Amino acid sequence: MVRFFYSLLSGLVFAILLLLPGSVHAHEPGLSAVALHLADRELVAQLTFSRREIEALVPIDTNDDGVANATELTAARPHLNALAPRLIEIASDGRRLSVQTASVRLDTSDALHVHLMFPRYTGSQLRIKSLILAELARGHRQHVSVYSAAGERLANRMLDANRAGFEWSLAHQAKRPDSWPFHQFLHLGVEHIITGYDHLLFLFALLVAFHSFWRAWRIITSFTIAHSITLASSWKYSSERFCPPTSTISLTLRDEALTVSEK
């Protein structure tokens, strides 16, 4: 019976590889972050992207050496500054707020940081919409956090091209912030794996290489959980500029999978 389910699982992965070429793609980072700060006199949006993802819209590394040097960044800055106000749309009680100031910088980790300042909002309902999601790689997710003037996190949302915006009431400032539990990142990790050619080929190779269903299952489970933790760590780091120890946990799980494979 176990051998039957093992063969069935192998066939399922192989069928996905053959029948869904339009639904899968190469491995992409696919995660960016937005932090909205409701200051007393203005609304500040801080957006963080991987430089490689923005390259599809604004070429920065023009000599294709994998590094954006100061000269290349200076040449691309006018185009980046023009792109910045078109990344996100914010409306207060149905009235769209105009960007007052915009700045862009690239840090040493190759992350692109966009700082937008909007005028003071006077309404009771905010509409937040990510305009850039439709132009980024398929499957890209954007985590949005809303913070009070005191720095307290008030809301969390995960957006994608199909759900690119949400409304948020200022009355929620007195309530407990929405949580983003790990099981949702686990779901994101599973989806991320089954929509990438490299991941599917890796899983299929495991099923072909091992004759034991449970050994293969242990590796696949460790790989899935580790990938989910990595995604969660990337969100935490990009949204709060803090690198938690979960990256170490994900590496431990990955090493566990490799240890089992060597045995």
PDB file of C-alpha atoms in Angstrom:
ATOM      1  CA  MET A   1       0.000   0.000   0.000  1.00  0.00           C
ATOM      2  CA  VAL A   2       2.846   2.395   0.869  1.00  0.00           C
ATOM      3  CA  ARG A   3       4.545   1.621  -2.450  1.00  0.00           C
ATOM      4  CA  PHE A   4       1.269   2.390  -4.227  1.00  0.00           C
ATOM      5  CA  PHE A   5       0.981   5.837  -2.602  1.00  0.00           C
ATOM      6  CA  TYR A   6       4.670   6.463  -3.307  1.00  0.00           C
ATOM      7  CA  SER A   7       4.164   5.727  -6.987  1.00  0.00           C
ATOM      8  CA  LEU A   8       1.018   7.834  -7.000  1.00  0.00           C
ATOM      9  CA  LEU A   9       2.848  10.805  -5.482  1.00  0.00           C
ATOM     10  CA  SER A  10       5.693  10.468  -7.991  1.00  0.00           C
ATOM     11  CA  GLY A  11       3.225  10.403 -10.839  1.00  0.00           C
ATOM     12  CA  LEU A  12       1.385  13.423  -9.465  1.00  0.00           C
ATOM     13  CA  VAL A  13       4.532  15.558  -9.322  1.00  0.00           C
ATOM     14  CA  PHE A  14       5.518  14.432 -12.822  1.00  0.00           C
ATOM     15  CA  ALA A  15       2.029  15.251 -14.127  1.00  0.00           C
ATOM     16  CA  ILE A  16       2.240  18.751 -12.670  1.00  0.00           C
ATOM     17  CA  LEU A  17       5.542  19.265 -14.479  1.00  0.00           C
ATOM     18  CA  LEU A  18       4.032  18.146 -17.782  1.00  0.00           C
ATOM     19  CA  LEU A  19       0.534  19.598 -17.688  1.00  0.00           C
ATOM     20  CA  LEU A  20       1.010  22.988 -16.047  1.00  0.00           C
ATOM     21  CA  PRO A  21       3.856  24.719 -17.875  1.00  0.00           C
ATOM     22  CA  GLY A  22       1.919  27.971 -18.016  1.00  0.00           C
ATOM     23  CA  SER A  23       1.324  28.032 -14.271  1.00  0.00           C
ATOM     24  CA  VAL A  24       4.856  27.514 -13.075  1.00  0.00           C
ATOM     25  CA  HIS A  25       7.909  29.665 -13.417  1.00  0.00           C
ATOM     26  CA  ALA A  26      11.512  29.950 -12.347  1.00  0.00           C
ATOM     27  CA  HIS A  27      12.255  30.588  -8.693  1.00  0.00           C
ATOM     28  CA  GLU A  28      11.585  34.231  -7.796  1.00  0.00           C
ATOM     29  CA  PRO A  29      12.020  36.077  -4.485  1.00  0.00           C
ATOM     30  CA  GLY A  30       8.483  37.407  -4.936  1.00  0.00           C
ATOM     31  CA  LEU A  31       8.129  39.287  -1.648  1.00  0.00           C
ATOM     32  CA  SER A  32       8.214  43.002  -0.866  1.00  0.00           C
ATOM     33  CA  ALA A  33       7.130  45.082   2.104  1.00  0.00           C
ATOM     34  CA  VAL A  34       5.242  48.305   2.761  1.00  0.00           C
ATOM     35  CA  ALA A  35       5.155  50.084   6.118  1.00  0.00           C
ATOM     36  CA  LEU A  36       2.596  52.888   6.492  1.00  0.00           C
ATOM     37  CA  HIS A  37       3.149  55.261   9.395  1.00  0.00           C
ATOM     38  CA  LEU A  38       0.188  57.409  10.460  1.00  0.00           C
ATOM     39  CA  ALA A  39       2.121  60.387  11.758  1.00  0.00           C
ATOM     40  CA  ASP A  40       0.470  63.418  13.352  1.00  0.00           C
ATOM     41  CA  ARG A  41       1.016  65.733  10.387  1.00  0.00           C
ATOM     42  CA  GLU A  42       1.479  63.356   7.454  1.00  0.00           C
ATOM     43  CA  LEU A  43       1.312  59.784   6.262  1.00  0.00           C
ATOM     44  CA  VAL A  44       4.661  58.155   5.485  1.00  0.00           C
ATOM     45  CA  ALA A  45       5.035  55.047   3.314  1.00  0.00           C
ATOM     46  CA  GLN A  46       8.262  53.051   3.331  1.00  0.00           C
ATOM     47  CA  LEU A  47       8.489  50.409   0.600  1.00  0.00           C
ATOM     48  CA  THR A  48      11.209  47.773   0.274  1.00  0.00           C
ATOM     49  CA  PHE A  49      11.913  45.715  -2.856  1.00  0.00           C
ATOM     50  CA  SER A  50      14.620  43.456  -4.171  1.00  0.00           C
ATOM     51  CA  ARG A  51      16.657  45.463  -6.652  1.00  0.00           C
ATOM     52  CA  ARG A  52      16.489  42.595  -9.158  1.00  0.00           C
ATOM     53  CA  GLU A  53      12.698  42.795  -9.278  1.00  0.00           C
ATOM     54  CA  ILE A  54      12.677  46.528  -9.946  1.00  0.00           C
ATOM     55  CA  GLU A  55      15.234  45.958 -12.724  1.00  0.00           C
ATOM     56  CA  ALA A  56      12.357  44.674 -14.887  1.00  0.00           C
ATOM     57  CA  LEU A  57      10.851  48.177 -14.747  1.00  0.00           C
ATOM     58  CA  VAL A  58      13.904  50.395 -14.424  1.00  0.00           C
ATOM     59  CA  PRO A  59      17.286  49.010 -15.591  1.00  0.00           C
ATOM     60  CA  ILE A  60      19.936  49.748 -12.976  1.00  0.00           C
ATOM     61  CA  ASP A  61      22.722  47.214 -13.489  1.00  0.00           C
ATOM     62  CA  THR A  62      23.353  48.233 -17.098  1.00  0.00           C
ATOM     63  CA  ASN A  63      26.604  46.252 -17.526  1.00  0.00           C
ATOM     64  CA  ASP A  64      24.994  43.023 -16.185  1.00  0.00           C
ATOM     65  CA  ASP A  65      27.757  42.283 -13.697  1.00  0.00           C
ATOM     66  CA  GLY A  66      25.263  41.567 -10.913  1.00  0.00           C
ATOM     67  CA  VAL A  67      26.197  44.682  -8.921  1.00  0.00           C
ATOM     68  CA  ALA A  68      24.650  48.149  -9.070  1.00  0.00           C
ATOM     69  CA  ASN A  69      27.521  50.589  -8.616  1.00  0.00           C
ATOM     70  CA  ALA A  70      27.275  54.279  -7.731  1.00  0.00           C
ATOM     71  CA  THR A  71      27.501  55.418 -11.335  1.00  0.00           C
ATOM     72  CA  GLU A  72      24.695  53.118 -12.476  1.00  0.00           C
ATOM     73  CA  LEU A  73      22.521  54.140  -9.540  1.00  0.00           C
ATOM     74  CA  THR A  74      23.050  57.833 -10.295  1.00  0.00           C
ATOM     75  CA  ALA A  75      22.051  57.280 -13.930  1.00  0.00           C
ATOM     76  CA  ALA A  76      18.928  55.334 -12.918  1.00  0.00           C
ATOM     77  CA  ARG A  77      17.860  57.664 -10.104  1.00  0.00           C
ATOM     78  CA  PRO A  78      15.681  60.018 -12.255  1.00  0.00           C
ATOM     79  CA  HIS A  79      13.755  56.993 -13.546  1.00  0.00           C
ATOM     80  CA  LEU A  80      13.452  55.522 -10.037  1.00  0.00           C
ATOM     81  CA  ASN A  81      12.209  58.842  -8.671  1.00  0.00           C
ATOM     82  CA  ALA A  82       9.621  58.971 -11.465  1.00  0.00           C
ATOM     83  CA  LEU A  83       8.521  55.407 -10.650  1.00  0.00           C
ATOM     84  CA  ALA A  84       8.266  55.973  -6.892  1.00  0.00           C
ATOM     85  CA  PRO A  85       4.928  57.891  -6.800  1.00  0.00           C
ATOM     86  CA  ARG A  86       3.354  55.193  -8.995  1.00  0.00           C
ATOM     87  CA  LEU A  87       4.091  52.321  -6.617  1.00  0.00           C
ATOM     88  CA  ILE A  88       1.155  52.759  -4.259  1.00  0.00           C
ATOM     89  CA  GLU A  89      -2.140  54.626  -4.115  1.00  0.00           C
ATOM     90  CA  ILE A  90      -3.618  55.912  -0.867  1.00  0.00           C
ATOM     91  CA  ALA A  91      -7.050  57.529  -0.554  1.00  0.00           C
ATOM     92  CA  SER A  92      -8.753  59.098   2.455  1.00  0.00           C
ATOM     93  CA  ASP A  93     -12.550  58.800   2.410  1.00  0.00           C
ATOM     94  CA  GLY A  94     -12.421  58.299  -1.347  1.00  0.00           C
ATOM     95  CA  ARG A  95     -10.089  61.236  -2.025  1.00  0.00           C
ATOM     96  CA  ARG A  96      -6.734  60.219  -3.460  1.00  0.00           C
ATOM     97  CA  LEU A  97      -3.741  61.652  -1.633  1.00  0.00           C
ATOM     98  CA  SER A  98      -0.899  63.084  -3.712  1.00  0.00           C
ATOM     99  CA  VAL A  99       2.724  62.265  -3.005  1.00  0.00           C
ATOM    100  CA  GLN A 100       4.480  65.318  -1.573  1.00  0.00           C
ATOM    101  CA  THR A 101       8.036  63.999  -1.525  1.00  0.00           C
ATOM    102  CA  ALA A 102       9.702  60.819  -2.771  1.00  0.00           C
ATOM    103  CA  SER A 103      13.211  59.434  -2.303  1.00  0.00           C
ATOM    104  CA  VAL A 104      14.936  56.186  -3.282  1.00  0.00           C
ATOM    105  CA  ARG A 105      18.062  54.520  -1.903  1.00  0.00           C
ATOM    106  CA  LEU A 106      19.846  51.200  -2.399  1.00  0.00           C
ATOM    107  CA  ASP A 107      21.427  49.545   0.645  1.00  0.00           C
ATOM    108  CA  THR A 108      24.361  47.144   0.871  1.00  0.00           C
ATOM    109  CA  SER A 109      22.052  44.080   0.840  1.00  0.00           C
ATOM    110  CA  ASP A 110      20.803  45.042  -2.651  1.00  0.00           C
ATOM    111  CA  ALA A 111      17.417  46.098  -1.266  1.00  0.00           C
ATOM    112  CA  LEU A 112      15.755  49.140  -2.783  1.00  0.00           C
ATOM    113  CA  HIS A 113      14.044  51.434  -0.269  1.00  0.00           C
ATOM    114  CA  VAL A 114      11.429  53.968  -1.356  1.00  0.00           C
ATOM    115  CA  HIS A 115      10.305  56.712   1.038  1.00  0.00           C
ATOM    116  CA  LEU A 116       7.017  58.474   0.198  1.00  0.00           C
ATOM    117  CA  MET A 117       5.377  61.284   2.141  1.00  0.00           C
ATOM    118  CA  PHE A 118       1.680  62.065   1.768  1.00  0.00           C
ATOM    119  CA  PRO A 119      -0.260  65.072   3.159  1.00  0.00           C
ATOM    120  CA  ARG A 120      -2.117  64.800   6.423  1.00  0.00           C
ATOM    121  CA  TYR A 121      -5.275  62.721   6.117  1.00  0.00           C
ATOM    122  CA  THR A 122      -8.509  64.031   7.627  1.00  0.00           C
ATOM    123  CA  GLY A 123     -10.965  61.242   6.877  1.00  0.00           C
ATOM    124  CA  SER A 124     -11.960  58.132   8.796  1.00  0.00           C
ATOM    125  CA  GLN A 125     -11.351  55.510   6.081  1.00  0.00           C
ATOM    126  CA  LEU A 126      -8.114  54.758   4.271  1.00  0.00           C
ATOM    127  CA  ARG A 127      -7.965  52.921   0.963  1.00  0.00           C
ATOM    128  CA  ILE A 128      -4.553  51.394   0.249  1.00  0.00           C
ATOM    129  CA  LYS A 129      -3.798  49.909  -3.160  1.00  0.00           C
ATOM    130  CA  SER A 130      -0.515  48.555  -4.502  1.00  0.00           C
ATOM    131  CA  LEU A 131      -0.169  49.727  -8.107  1.00  0.00           C
ATOM    132  CA  ILE A 132       3.120  47.965  -8.757  1.00  0.00           C
ATOM    133  CA  LEU A 133       1.919  44.390  -8.194  1.00  0.00           C
ATOM    134  CA  ALA A 134       0.451  44.092 -11.694  1.00  0.00           C
ATOM    135  CA  GLU A 135       3.882  44.908 -13.165  1.00  0.00           C
ATOM    136  CA  LEU A 136       6.044  42.629 -11.022  1.00  0.00           C
ATOM    137  CA  ALA A 137       6.775  38.931 -11.564  1.00  0.00           C
ATOM    138  CA  ARG A 138       3.820  36.583 -11.408  1.00  0.00           C
ATOM    139  CA  GLY A 139       3.101  35.392  -7.885  1.00  0.00           C
ATOM    140  CA  HIS A 140       4.756  38.371  -6.212  1.00  0.00           C
ATOM    141  CA  ARG A 141       3.371  39.099  -2.733  1.00  0.00           C
ATOM    142  CA  GLN A 142       3.517  42.350  -0.844  1.00  0.00           C
ATOM    143  CA  HIS A 143       3.141  42.553   2.911  1.00  0.00           C
ATOM    144  CA  VAL A 144       1.586  45.807   4.154  1.00  0.00           C
ATOM    145  CA  SER A 145       1.767  46.948   7.778  1.00  0.00           C
ATOM    146  CA  VAL A 146       0.014  50.004   9.209  1.00  0.00           C
ATOM    147  CA  TYR A 147       1.599  51.741  12.208  1.00  0.00           C
ATOM    148  CA  SER A 148       0.352  54.436  14.569  1.00  0.00           C
ATOM    149  CA  ALA A 149       2.266  57.640  15.280  1.00  0.00           C
ATOM    150  CA  ALA A 150       3.675  55.908  18.378  1.00  0.00           C
ATOM    151  CA  GLY A 151       5.021  53.024  16.291  1.00  0.00           C
ATOM    152  CA  GLU A 152       2.392  50.464  17.306  1.00  0.00           C
ATOM    153  CA  ARG A 153       1.456  48.026  14.567  1.00  0.00           C
ATOM    154  CA  LEU A 154      -2.253  48.374  13.811  1.00  0.00           C
ATOM    155  CA  ALA A 155      -2.858  46.133  10.811  1.00  0.00           C
ATOM    156  CA  ASN A 156      -1.244  43.516   8.558  1.00  0.00           C
ATOM    157  CA  ARG A 157      -2.252  42.503   5.037  1.00  0.00           C
ATOM    158  CA  MET A 158      -0.678  40.278   2.400  1.00  0.00           C
ATOM    159  CA  LEU A 159      -1.478  41.534  -1.109  1.00  0.00           C
ATOM    160  CA  ASP A 160      -1.019  40.037  -4.567  1.00  0.00           C
ATOM    161  CA  ALA A 161      -2.032  40.916  -8.121  1.00  0.00           C
ATOM    162  CA  ASN A 162      -5.555  39.561  -7.545  1.00  0.00           C
ATOM    163  CA  ARG A 163      -5.984  41.299  -4.172  1.00  0.00           C
ATOM    164  CA  ALA A 164      -3.969  44.453  -4.602  1.00  0.00           C
ATOM    165  CA  GLY A 165      -5.699  46.684  -2.051  1.00  0.00           C
ATOM    166  CA  PHE A 166      -7.761  46.950   1.108  1.00  0.00           C
ATOM    167  CA  GLU A 167      -9.690  49.478   3.159  1.00  0.00           C
ATOM    168  CA  TRP A 168      -8.857  50.250   6.738  1.00  0.00           C
ATOM    169  CA  SER A 169     -10.830  52.292   9.259  1.00  0.00           C
ATOM    170  CA  LEU A 170      -8.998  54.682  11.538  1.00  0.00           C
ATOM    171  CA  ALA A 171     -11.350  53.531  14.278  1.00  0.00           C
ATOM    172  CA  HIS A 172      -9.293  50.322  14.357  1.00  0.00           C
ATOM    173  CA  GLN A 173      -6.424  52.199  15.968  1.00  0.00           C
ATOM    174  CA  ALA A 174      -7.856  51.348  19.359  1.00  0.00           C
ATOM    175  CA  LYS A 175      -8.153  47.650  18.518  1.00  0.00           C
ATOM    176  CA  ARG A 176      -5.656  44.820  18.575  1.00  0.00           C
ATOM    177  CA  PRO A 177      -3.703  44.537  15.295  1.00  0.00           C
ATOM    178  CA  ASP A 178      -4.478  41.804  12.810  1.00  0.00           C
ATOM    179  CA  SER A 179      -2.100  38.869  13.035  1.00  0.00           C
ATOM    180  CA  TRP A 180      -0.365  36.979  10.244  1.00  0.00           C
ATOM    181  CA  PRO A 181      -0.082  33.436  11.678  1.00  0.00           C
ATOM    182  CA  PHE A 182       2.562  30.959  10.599  1.00  0.00           C
ATOM    183  CA  HIS A 183       0.066  28.637   8.906  1.00  0.00           C
ATOM    184  CA  GLN A 184      -0.540  31.347   6.311  1.00  0.00           C
ATOM    185  CA  PHE A 185       3.186  31.533   5.609  1.00  0.00           C
ATOM    186  CA  LEU A 186       3.173  27.723   5.387  1.00  0.00           C
ATOM    187  CA  HIS A 187       0.463  27.981   2.742  1.00  0.00           C
ATOM    188  CA  LEU A 188       2.554  30.615   0.946  1.00  0.00           C
ATOM    189  CA  GLY A 189       5.596  28.350   1.100  1.00  0.00           C
ATOM    190  CA  VAL A 190       3.705  25.376  -0.361  1.00  0.00           C
ATOM    191  CA  GLU A 191       2.278  27.529  -3.144  1.00  0.00           C
ATOM    192  CA  HIS A 192       5.717  28.994  -3.820  1.00  0.00           C
ATOM    193  CA  ILE A 193       7.190  25.509  -4.164  1.00  0.00           C
ATOM    194  CA  ILE A 194       4.554  24.017  -6.481  1.00  0.00           C
ATOM    195  CA  THR A 195       4.663  27.008  -8.850  1.00  0.00           C
ATOM    196  CA  GLY A 196       8.409  26.862  -9.514  1.00  0.00           C
ATOM    197  CA  TYR A 197      10.071  24.542 -12.033  1.00  0.00           C
ATOM    198  CA  ASP A 198      13.217  24.252  -9.940  1.00  0.00           C
ATOM    199  CA  HIS A 199      11.261  23.199  -6.843  1.00  0.00           C
ATOM    200  CA  LEU A 200       9.153  20.654  -8.716  1.00  0.00           C
ATOM    201  CA  LEU A 201      12.201  19.137 -10.376  1.00  0.00           C
ATOM    202  CA  PHE A 202      13.887  18.884  -6.977  1.00  0.00           C
ATOM    203  CA  LEU A 203      10.882  17.078  -5.463  1.00  0.00           C
ATOM    204  CA  PHE A 204      10.584  14.754  -8.460  1.00  0.00           C
ATOM    205  CA  ALA A 205      14.291  13.909  -8.203  1.00  0.00           C
ATOM    206  CA  LEU A 206      13.810  12.982  -4.545  1.00  0.00           C
ATOM    207  CA  LEU A 207      10.939  10.658  -5.390  1.00  0.00           C
ATOM    208  CA  VAL A 208      12.957   9.006  -8.135  1.00  0.00           C
ATOM    209  CA  ALA A 209      16.107   8.644  -6.028  1.00  0.00           C
ATOM    210  CA  PHE A 210      14.523   7.111  -2.930  1.00  0.00           C
ATOM    211  CA  HIS A 211      12.690   3.804  -2.723  1.00  0.00           C
ATOM    212  CA  SER A 212      11.328   4.603   0.723  1.00  0.00           C
ATOM    213  CA  PHE A 213       8.191   6.725   0.846  1.00  0.00           C
ATOM    214  CA  TRP A 214       8.789   7.885   4.425  1.00  0.00           C
ATOM    215  CA  ARG A 215      12.387   8.978   3.786  1.00  0.00           C
ATOM    216  CA  ALA A 216      11.261  11.057   0.810  1.00  0.00           C
ATOM    217  CA  TRP A 217       8.301  12.413   2.791  1.00  0.00           C
ATOM    218  CA  ARG A 218      10.571  13.490   5.645  1.00  0.00           C
ATOM    219  CA  ILE A 219      12.819  15.445   3.279  1.00  0.00           C
ATOM    220  CA  ILE A 220       9.890  17.050   1.445  1.00  0.00           C
ATOM    221  CA  THR A 221       8.274  18.086   4.745  1.00  0.00           C
ATOM    222  CA  SER A 222      11.520  19.608   6.048  1.00  0.00           C
ATOM    223  CA  PHE A 223      12.061  21.410   2.749  1.00  0.00           C
ATOM    224  CA  THR A 224       8.525  22.851   2.783  1.00  0.00           C
ATOM    225  CA  ILE A 225       8.680  24.055   6.389  1.00  0.00           C
ATOM    226  CA  ALA A 226      12.168  25.515   5.896  1.00  0.00           C
ATOM    227  CA  HIS A 227      11.038  27.399   2.806  1.00  0.00           C
ATOM    228  CA  SER A 228       8.016  28.775   4.666  1.00  0.00           C
ATOM    229  CA  ILE A 229      10.208  29.964   7.535  1.00  0.00           C
ATOM    230  CA  THR A 230      12.573  31.609   5.043  1.00  0.00           C
ATOM    231  CA  LEU A 231       9.661  33.535   3.515  1.00  0.00           C
ATOM    232  CA  ALA A 232       8.496  34.598   6.972  1.00  0.00           C
ATOM    233  CA  SER A 233      12.029  35.690   7.858  1.00  0.00           C
ATOM    234  CA  SER A 234      12.294  37.723   4.661  1.00  0.00           C
ATOM    235  CA  TRP A 235       9.039  39.510   5.498  1.00  0.00           C
ATOM    236  CA  LYS A 236      10.137  40.198   9.064  1.00  0.00           C
ATOM    237  CA  TYR A 237      13.528  41.521   7.960  1.00  0.00           C
ATOM    238  CA  SER A 238      12.232  43.711   5.141  1.00  0.00           C
ATOM    239  CA  SER A 239       9.320  45.200   7.092  1.00  0.00           C
ATOM    240  CA  GLU A 240      11.013  45.816  10.432  1.00  0.00           C
ATOM    241  CA  ARG A 241      14.743  45.842   9.574  1.00  0.00           C
ATOM    242  CA  PHE A 242      15.319  42.999  11.991  1.00  0.00           C
ATOM    243  CA  CYS A 243      16.736  39.572  11.163  1.00  0.00           C
ATOM    244  CA  PRO A 244      15.244  36.986  13.545  1.00  0.00           C
ATOM    245  CA  PRO A 245      16.711  33.595  14.473  1.00  0.00           C
ATOM    246  CA  THR A 246      14.123  31.826  12.281  1.00  0.00           C
ATOM    247  CA  SER A 247      16.660  31.877   9.446  1.00  0.00           C
ATOM    248  CA  THR A 248      18.829  29.575  11.556  1.00  0.00           C
ATOM    249  CA  ILE A 249      15.859  27.271  12.109  1.00  0.00           C
ATOM    250  CA  SER A 250      15.186  27.061   8.376  1.00  0.00           C
ATOM    251  CA  LEU A 251      18.837  26.198   7.723  1.00  0.00           C
ATOM    252  CA  THR A 252      18.673  23.497  10.422  1.00  0.00           C
ATOM    253  CA  LEU A 253      15.636  21.939   8.762  1.00  0.00           C
ATOM    254  CA  ARG A 254      17.353  22.068   5.382  1.00  0.00           C
ATOM    255  CA  ASP A 255      20.472  20.391   6.833  1.00  0.00           C
ATOM    256  CA  GLU A 256      18.222  17.737   8.358  1.00  0.00           C
ATOM    257  CA  ALA A 257      16.850  16.991   4.907  1.00  0.00           C
ATOM    258  CA  LEU A 258      20.344  16.768   3.425  1.00  0.00           C
ATOM    259  CA  THR A 259      21.495  14.494   6.260  1.00  0.00           C
ATOM    260  CA  VAL A 260      18.639  12.092   5.600  1.00  0.00           C
ATOM    261  CA  SER A 261      19.425  12.091   1.872  1.00  0.00           C
ATOM    262  CA  GLU A 262      23.076  11.219   2.531  1.00  0.00           C
ATOM    263  CA  LYS A 263      22.020   8.282   4.684  1.00  0.00           C
TER     264      LYS A 263
END
